[in-house]
Amino acid sequence: MFNKETYIRRRNELKRLVGNGVIVLFGNNESPSNFPNNGYYPFRQDSSFLYYFGQQRDGLVGVIDVDNDTETLIGDDIDIEDIVWYGSVNSVSNMASEVGVAHSAPMKLLTNICNDALRAMRRIHFLPPYRFDIKLQIFDLLGIHPNQQKESASMDLIKAIVKMRSTKDAEEIEELERAAVIGYKMHTTAMRLVKPGVTEKYIAGQVDGIAHSYGSMVSFPTIFTQHGEILHGTPSLNKLEAGKLALCDAGAENMMNYCSDNTRTMPVTGKFTQRQLEIYSIVETCHDYALEISKPGAKYFDIHLAVCRLMTDRLKELGLMKGDTEEAVRAGAHAMFLPHGLGHMMGLDVHDMENFDQINVGFDEETRPKLEQFGTNCLRMGRRLEEGFVVTDEPGIYFIPALIDEWKASGHCKEFLNFDKLETYKDFGGIRIEDDILITKDGCRFIGKDLIPYHPKDVEAFMENN
């Protein structure tokens, strides 16, 4: 945990932003893996509960009465049978004291708190739940059916938390740096192990083990695959083949649950072929261009489009695209190669606050675009950057056979795409380069003391020497 003054300050600011009513922040319960007493490991607390109440134990709820300026940590103390199996833990009252909360109460009193507020016609603020047990708990407490809870969640509370969690303070940046150290170990471990004959599953398992041995867990299920064109490709038992590319998208959560998220693409043999290098250099250039132009005041949606235009220009040089660049990007032709956004917010969640919907996190009233077009409909971040934001920079180029076939058959964007040339790339796979960047006063910088190699010569040199 941070010191208790951090949590006191955060809750006070939350009260100021929300203004009135009763805020109920649900922590997570233990989640069973395949039967009730075989819990999914490790326990993962809800991120917003962590942000304001700091405690990692399951079965807790934080209540903030804005009108009466009182705070209560709700939860039941564990009994002797739990102590026998899992050891002693602090009492709920002690946990409350650790984070500067004056009051604690058993879980059964949460019903009284909610009933009193409802009778007084006071507003109860809660966040959109994402676990079914919490949905049932809200149904029991407030009588709101699970199908209606997302719409009934407090937009005032969502906006307040997004405002606070989007800007990382010095303590949080330090934790993100610690997560990046683990991420560096994960990715350089993969680079050391990549060679023909080793299975994807083996390397992914070693990468995951680094996250668990140095931190809390992986920040998302590790993507390691020779089929980089599958954006969320899971590792298989297939052996790495000479001449292929291996894509590793992986990150760690440190012990405070702050995240890292990086992607590297490497040649299985340790040396890029000329064709691989041509595509890789485009992704590399786009990645570095985003670093150059990301700064406070710039809209990340505009930066995304600028990267798409640069990518289109370079793909035209290879004969894969054609026509006017502006018109091609406006038509979404670039999404043949880049069907996702440039990046997303990152912090306590690898896709920070994604449970609030990205339209509420990555966009605001000024930047909220119409996102129906293929490619832009997957954007997670488009709002103006501010000092203290942490976002990912992750351009990629993918050759997806099914997408090539579909667009070719329908003639979609045929004036901007050379389908004959695309046919020859169906066996290529995909390339992505991803880093986490902190928006600074005048620009941005990498998160992480040591930069995971990504320039082609650096990747080849690291693989040769390690």
Tab-separated table of C-alpha atoms in Angstrom, residues 57-58 76-83 86-90 92:
chain	number	residue	atom	x	y	z
A	57	ARG	CA	-8.334	-8.800	0.885
A	58	ASP	CA	-11.454	-10.282	-0.694
A	76	ASP	CA	-16.435	-9.694	7.851
A	77	ASP	CA	-13.437	-10.750	9.916
A	78	ILE	CA	-12.172	-14.199	8.983
A	79	ASP	CA	-12.907	-17.105	11.348
A	80	ILE	CA	-10.629	-19.694	12.902
A	81	GLU	CA	-11.139	-22.226	10.082
A	82	ASP	CA	-9.825	-19.718	7.533
A	83	ILE	CA	-6.920	-18.899	9.846
A	86	TYR	CA	-4.592	-19.428	5.224
A	87	GLY	CA	-3.029	-17.825	8.292
A	88	SER	CA	-4.044	-14.740	10.241
A	89	VAL	CA	-4.844	-11.431	8.596
A	90	ASN	CA	-5.643	-8.031	10.021
A	92	VAL	CA	-11.334	-5.178	9.136
